[in-house]
Tab-separated table of C-alpha atoms in Angstrom:
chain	number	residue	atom	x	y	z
A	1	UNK	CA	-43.076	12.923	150.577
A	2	UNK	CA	-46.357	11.503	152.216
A	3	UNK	CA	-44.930	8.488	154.369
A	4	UNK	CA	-42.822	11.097	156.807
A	5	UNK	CA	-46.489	12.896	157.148
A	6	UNK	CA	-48.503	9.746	158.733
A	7	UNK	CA	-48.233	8.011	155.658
A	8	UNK	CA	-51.589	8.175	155.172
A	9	UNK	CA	-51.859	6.556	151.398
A	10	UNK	CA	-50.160	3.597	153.277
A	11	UNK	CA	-47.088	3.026	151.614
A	12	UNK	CA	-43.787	1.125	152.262
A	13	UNK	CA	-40.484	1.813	151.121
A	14	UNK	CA	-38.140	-1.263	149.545
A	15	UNK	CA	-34.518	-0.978	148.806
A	16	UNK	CA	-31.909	-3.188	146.991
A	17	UNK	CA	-29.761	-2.867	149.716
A	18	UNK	CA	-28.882	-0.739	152.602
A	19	UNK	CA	-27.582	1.918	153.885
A	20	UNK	CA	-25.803	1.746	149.975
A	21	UNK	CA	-28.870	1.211	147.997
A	22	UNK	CA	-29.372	1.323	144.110
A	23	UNK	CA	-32.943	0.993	143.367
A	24	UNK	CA	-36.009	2.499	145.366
A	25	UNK	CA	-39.250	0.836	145.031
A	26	UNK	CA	-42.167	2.584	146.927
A	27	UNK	CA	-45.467	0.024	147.296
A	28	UNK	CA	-48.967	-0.036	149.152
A	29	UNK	CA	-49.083	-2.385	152.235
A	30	UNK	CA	-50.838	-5.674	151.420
A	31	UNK	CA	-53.296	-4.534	153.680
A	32	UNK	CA	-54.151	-1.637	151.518
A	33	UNK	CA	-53.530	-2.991	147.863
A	34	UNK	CA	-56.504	-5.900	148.857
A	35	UNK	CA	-58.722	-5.498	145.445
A	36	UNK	CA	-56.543	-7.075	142.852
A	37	UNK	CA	-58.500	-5.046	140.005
A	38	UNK	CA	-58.302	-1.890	141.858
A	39	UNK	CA	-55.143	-0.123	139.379
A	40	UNK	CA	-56.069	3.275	141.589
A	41	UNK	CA	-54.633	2.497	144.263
A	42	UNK	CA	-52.181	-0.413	143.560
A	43	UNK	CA	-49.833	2.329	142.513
A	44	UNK	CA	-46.127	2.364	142.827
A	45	UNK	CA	-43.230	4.681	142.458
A	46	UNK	CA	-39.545	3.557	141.437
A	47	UNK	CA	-36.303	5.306	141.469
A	48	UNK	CA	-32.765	3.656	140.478
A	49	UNK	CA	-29.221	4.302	140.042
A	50	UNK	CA	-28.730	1.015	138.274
A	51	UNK	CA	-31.337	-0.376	136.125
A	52	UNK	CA	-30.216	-3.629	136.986
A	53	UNK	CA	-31.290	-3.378	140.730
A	54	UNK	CA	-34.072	-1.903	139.427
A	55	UNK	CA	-35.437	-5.188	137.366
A	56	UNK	CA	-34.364	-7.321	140.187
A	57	UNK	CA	-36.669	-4.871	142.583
A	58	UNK	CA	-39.487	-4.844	139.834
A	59	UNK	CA	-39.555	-8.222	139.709
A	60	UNK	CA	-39.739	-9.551	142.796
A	61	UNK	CA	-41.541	-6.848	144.657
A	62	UNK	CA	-44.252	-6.053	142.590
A	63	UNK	CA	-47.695	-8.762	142.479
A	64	UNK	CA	-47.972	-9.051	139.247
A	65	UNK	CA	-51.372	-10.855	138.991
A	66	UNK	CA	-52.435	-7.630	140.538
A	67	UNK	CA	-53.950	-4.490	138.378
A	68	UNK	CA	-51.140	-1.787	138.912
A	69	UNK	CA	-49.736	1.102	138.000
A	70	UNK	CA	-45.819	2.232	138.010
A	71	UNK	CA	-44.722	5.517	138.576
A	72	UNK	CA	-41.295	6.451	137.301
A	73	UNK	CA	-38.652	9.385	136.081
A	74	UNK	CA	-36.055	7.483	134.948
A	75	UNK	CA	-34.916	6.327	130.853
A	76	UNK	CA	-35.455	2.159	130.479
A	77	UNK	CA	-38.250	1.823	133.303
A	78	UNK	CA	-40.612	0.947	130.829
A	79	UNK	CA	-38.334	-1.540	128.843
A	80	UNK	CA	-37.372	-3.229	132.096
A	81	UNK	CA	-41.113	-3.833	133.337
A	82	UNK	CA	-41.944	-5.056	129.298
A	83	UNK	CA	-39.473	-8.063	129.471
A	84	UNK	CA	-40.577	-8.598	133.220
A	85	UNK	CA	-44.007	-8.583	132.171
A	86	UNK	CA	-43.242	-11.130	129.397
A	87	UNK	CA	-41.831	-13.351	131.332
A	88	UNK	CA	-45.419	-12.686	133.443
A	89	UNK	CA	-47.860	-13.305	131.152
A	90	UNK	CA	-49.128	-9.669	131.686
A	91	UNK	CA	-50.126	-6.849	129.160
A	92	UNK	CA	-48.498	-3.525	129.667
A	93	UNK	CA	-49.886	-0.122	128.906
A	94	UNK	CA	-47.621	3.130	128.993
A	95	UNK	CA	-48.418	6.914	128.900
A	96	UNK	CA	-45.649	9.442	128.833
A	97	UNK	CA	-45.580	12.917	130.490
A	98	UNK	CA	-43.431	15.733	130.899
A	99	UNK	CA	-42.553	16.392	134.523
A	100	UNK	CA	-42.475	20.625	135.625
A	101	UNK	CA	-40.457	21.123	138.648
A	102	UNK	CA	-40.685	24.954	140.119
A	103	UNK	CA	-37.629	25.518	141.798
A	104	UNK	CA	-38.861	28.595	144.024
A	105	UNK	CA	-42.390	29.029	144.047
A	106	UNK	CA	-42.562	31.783	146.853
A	107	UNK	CA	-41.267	33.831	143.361
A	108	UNK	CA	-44.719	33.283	142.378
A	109	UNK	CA	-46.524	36.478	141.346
A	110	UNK	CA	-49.340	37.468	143.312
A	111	UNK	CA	-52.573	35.998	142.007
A	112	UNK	CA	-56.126	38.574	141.534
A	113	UNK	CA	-58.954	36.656	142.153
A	114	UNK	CA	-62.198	36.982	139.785
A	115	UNK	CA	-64.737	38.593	142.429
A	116	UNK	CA	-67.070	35.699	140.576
A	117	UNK	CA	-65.756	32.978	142.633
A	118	UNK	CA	-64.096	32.285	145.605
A	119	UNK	CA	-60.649	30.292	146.764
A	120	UNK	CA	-61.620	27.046	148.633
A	121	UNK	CA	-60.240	23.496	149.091
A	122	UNK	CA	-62.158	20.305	147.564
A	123	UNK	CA	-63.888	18.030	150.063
A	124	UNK	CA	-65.641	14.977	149.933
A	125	UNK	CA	-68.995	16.358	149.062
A	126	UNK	CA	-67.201	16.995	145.376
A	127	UNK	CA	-66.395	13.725	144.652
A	128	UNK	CA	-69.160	12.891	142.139
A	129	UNK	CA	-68.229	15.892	140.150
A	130	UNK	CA	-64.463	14.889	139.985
A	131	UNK	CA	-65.570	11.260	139.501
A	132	UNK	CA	-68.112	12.192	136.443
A	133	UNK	CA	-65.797	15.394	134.794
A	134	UNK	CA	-62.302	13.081	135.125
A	135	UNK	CA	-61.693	11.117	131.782
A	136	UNK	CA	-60.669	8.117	133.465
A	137	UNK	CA	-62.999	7.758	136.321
A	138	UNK	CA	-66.394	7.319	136.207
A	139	UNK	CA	-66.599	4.087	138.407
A	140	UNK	CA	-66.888	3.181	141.817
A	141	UNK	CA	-63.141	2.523	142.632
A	142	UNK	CA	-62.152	5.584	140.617
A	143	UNK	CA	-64.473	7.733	143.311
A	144	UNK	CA	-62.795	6.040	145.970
A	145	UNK	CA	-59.103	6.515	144.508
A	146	UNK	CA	-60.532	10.867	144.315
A	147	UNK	CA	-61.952	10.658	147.912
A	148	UNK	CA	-59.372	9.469	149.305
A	149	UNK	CA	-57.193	12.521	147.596
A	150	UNK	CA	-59.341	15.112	148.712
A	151	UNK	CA	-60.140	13.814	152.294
A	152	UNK	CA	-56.061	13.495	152.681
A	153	UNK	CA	-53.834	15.523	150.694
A	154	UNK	CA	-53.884	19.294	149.395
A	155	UNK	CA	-55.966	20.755	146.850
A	156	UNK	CA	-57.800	24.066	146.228
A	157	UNK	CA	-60.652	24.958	144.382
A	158	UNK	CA	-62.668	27.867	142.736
A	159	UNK	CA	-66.594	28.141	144.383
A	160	UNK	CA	-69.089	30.000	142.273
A	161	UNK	CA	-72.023	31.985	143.952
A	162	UNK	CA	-73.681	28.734	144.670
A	163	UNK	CA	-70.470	26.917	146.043
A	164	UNK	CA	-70.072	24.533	143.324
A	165	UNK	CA	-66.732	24.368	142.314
A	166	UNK	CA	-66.233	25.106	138.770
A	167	UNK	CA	-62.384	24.547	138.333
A	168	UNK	CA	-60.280	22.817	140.909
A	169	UNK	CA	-56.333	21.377	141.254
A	170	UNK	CA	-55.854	18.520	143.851
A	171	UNK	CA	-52.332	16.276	144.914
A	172	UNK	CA	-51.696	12.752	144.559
A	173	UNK	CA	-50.259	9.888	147.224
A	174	UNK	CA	-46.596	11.110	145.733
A	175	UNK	CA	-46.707	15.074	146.021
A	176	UNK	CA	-47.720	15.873	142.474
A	177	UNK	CA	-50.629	18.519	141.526
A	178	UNK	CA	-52.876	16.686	139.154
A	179	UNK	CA	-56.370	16.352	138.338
A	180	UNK	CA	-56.712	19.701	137.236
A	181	UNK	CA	-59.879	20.763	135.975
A	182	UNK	CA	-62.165	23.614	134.750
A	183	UNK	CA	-65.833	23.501	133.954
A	184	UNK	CA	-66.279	24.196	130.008
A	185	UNK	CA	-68.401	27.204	130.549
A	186	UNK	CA	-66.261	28.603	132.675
A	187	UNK	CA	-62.861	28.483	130.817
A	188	UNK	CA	-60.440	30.846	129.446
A	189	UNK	CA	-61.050	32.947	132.897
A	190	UNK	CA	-57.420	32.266	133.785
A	191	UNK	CA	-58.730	29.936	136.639
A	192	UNK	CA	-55.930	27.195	135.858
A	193	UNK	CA	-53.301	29.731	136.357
A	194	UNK	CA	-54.743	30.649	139.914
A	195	UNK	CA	-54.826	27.198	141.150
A	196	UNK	CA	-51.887	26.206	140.030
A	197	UNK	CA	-50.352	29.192	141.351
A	198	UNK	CA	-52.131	28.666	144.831
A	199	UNK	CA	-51.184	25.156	145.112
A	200	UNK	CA	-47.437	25.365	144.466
A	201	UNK	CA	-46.951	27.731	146.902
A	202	UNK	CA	-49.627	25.846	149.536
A	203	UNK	CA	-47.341	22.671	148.919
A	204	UNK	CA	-43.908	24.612	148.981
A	205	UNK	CA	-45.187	26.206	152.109
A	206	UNK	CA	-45.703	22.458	153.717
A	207	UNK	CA	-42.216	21.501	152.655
A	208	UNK	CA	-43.426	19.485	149.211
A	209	UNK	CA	-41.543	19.954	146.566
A	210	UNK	CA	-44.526	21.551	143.916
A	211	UNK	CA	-44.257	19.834	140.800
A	212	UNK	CA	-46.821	18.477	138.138
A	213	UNK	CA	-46.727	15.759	135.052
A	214	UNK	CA	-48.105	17.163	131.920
A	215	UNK	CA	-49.336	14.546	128.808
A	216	UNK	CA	-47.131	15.605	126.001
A	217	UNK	CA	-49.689	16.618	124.072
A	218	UNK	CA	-51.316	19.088	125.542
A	219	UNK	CA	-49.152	21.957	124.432
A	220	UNK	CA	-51.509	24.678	126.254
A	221	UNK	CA	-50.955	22.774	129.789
A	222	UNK	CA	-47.317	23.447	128.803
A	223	UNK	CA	-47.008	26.842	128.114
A	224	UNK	CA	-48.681	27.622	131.117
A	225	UNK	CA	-46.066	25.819	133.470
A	226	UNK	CA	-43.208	27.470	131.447
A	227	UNK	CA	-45.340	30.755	131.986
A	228	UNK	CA	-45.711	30.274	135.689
A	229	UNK	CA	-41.915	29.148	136.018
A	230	UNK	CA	-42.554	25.745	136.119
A	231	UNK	CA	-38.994	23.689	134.076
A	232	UNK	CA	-39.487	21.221	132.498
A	233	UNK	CA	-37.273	17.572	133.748
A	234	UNK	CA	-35.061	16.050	131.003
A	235	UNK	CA	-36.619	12.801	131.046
A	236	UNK	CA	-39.910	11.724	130.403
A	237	UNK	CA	-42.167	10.211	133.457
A	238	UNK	CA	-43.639	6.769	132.464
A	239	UNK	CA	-46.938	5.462	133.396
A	240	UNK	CA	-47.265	1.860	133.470
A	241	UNK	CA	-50.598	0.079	133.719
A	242	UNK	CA	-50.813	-3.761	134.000
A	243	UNK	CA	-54.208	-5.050	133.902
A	244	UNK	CA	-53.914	-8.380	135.009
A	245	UNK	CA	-56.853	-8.795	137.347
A	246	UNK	CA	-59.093	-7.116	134.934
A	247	UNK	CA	-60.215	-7.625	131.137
A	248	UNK	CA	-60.137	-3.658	130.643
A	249	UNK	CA	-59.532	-0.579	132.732
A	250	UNK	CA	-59.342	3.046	131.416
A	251	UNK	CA	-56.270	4.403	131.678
A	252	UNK	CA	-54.422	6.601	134.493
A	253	UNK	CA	-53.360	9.982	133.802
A	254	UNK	CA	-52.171	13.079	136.235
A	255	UNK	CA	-53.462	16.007	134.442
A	256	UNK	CA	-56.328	15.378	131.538
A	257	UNK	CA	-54.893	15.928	128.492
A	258	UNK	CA	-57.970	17.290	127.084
A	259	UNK	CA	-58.057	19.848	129.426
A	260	UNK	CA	-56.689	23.320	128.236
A	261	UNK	CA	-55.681	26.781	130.361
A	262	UNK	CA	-58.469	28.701	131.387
């Protein structure tokens, strides 16, 4: 959804074949995916009609002595990139997630704002928080991977009376909300429901569609989608690490499973 907006996560778009295509592999440019160990932003995102177009893509588009990450909606990506990655050398992790689609969020109820804090959008001066609150960052390419969300794609945030934000939602490279977070103190406020309320309709407004990946454990995260009006896709969306380039990297997720509804 970003590359038609000045692409600016740098991405490229590789088909099986054209105009009849059955596999869609989106990449970063070599230019951009230059730090072999840097999984953050040596993401891509598949989509297939045929699986086998889809290993023949996987195979031979993908560097595989890169750290990566695949992003994908579809049942047998992860088999297909665990024999690839065999036949690699290479170690595969997976996460799984359930995938909310709202189908109209201008439906949305109108939101009340706690007169505590106010409605903003993140910028770069938040990064540190993100980078030490986010379970998986921590680390200087992690705090690159968030400034680079804030500085380019939507998000909104909740100030308090010092403008610190205290809960916040932001949007990935591929259109998805994610990185949602609330400060412990300040949770169970019903803060997570206002962001994610504010951002579907902020990225349905733009012409995204406003969807979100939830771990599949973190039942509260669920109920609040299916509360908001958020359905939930049949199929599960995979997240595939490879950590070739590095001895150990913490895992990728969209939306902290630890997290709960506030």
């Amino acid at each position: 959804m970003n590359i038609n907006r000045g692409n600016l996560a740098g991405h490229e778009v590789l088909m099986d074949s054209w105009p009849e295509f059955k596999a869609v592999l989106i990449r970063p440019h070599r230019e951009v995916a230059s730090d072999d160990s840097d999984f953050y932003t040596n993401t891509y995102a598949v989509y297939y009609r045929d699986l086998g177009a889809c290993r023949a893509l996987l195979g031979s588009a993908i560097n595989w002595d890169q750290a990566f990450c695949i992003h994908g909606l579809r049942d047998g990506l992860y088999e297909a990139s665990r024999d690839i990655a065999q036949t690699k050398g290479a170690k595969l992790d997976v996460l799984c997630y359930f995938t909310y689609f709202h189908p109209d969020p201008s439906s949305m109820p109108e939101i009340r704002l706690d007169p505590a804090v106010k409605l903003s959008s993140l910028d770069v001066s938040h990064v540190d928080l993100l980078n030490e609150t986010w379970l998986f960052g921590g680390n200087e390419k992690s705090r690159k991977y968030l400034a680079s969300l804030i500085h380019h794609f939507p998000s909104a945030c909740l100030l308090d009376a010092t403008g610190r934000p205290v809960s916040w939602l932001a949007s990935d490279a591929f259109g998805a909300l994610m990185h949602g977070y609330t400060l412990p103190q300040h949770r169970r406020r019903g803060y997570n429901r206002v962001l994610s309320n504010v951002m579907a309709k902020r990225l349905h407004s733009l012409g995204y569609p406003s969807y979100c990946n939830v771990a599949v454990d973190n039942y509260p995260m669920q109920r609040l989608q299916e509360q908001e009006g958020f359905q939930r896709q049949p199929s599960l969306c995979h997240y595939i690490q490879c950590n070739a380039a590095v001895d150990r990297a913490p895992m990728l997720t969209p939306w902290a499973a630890g997290d709960s509804p506030a």
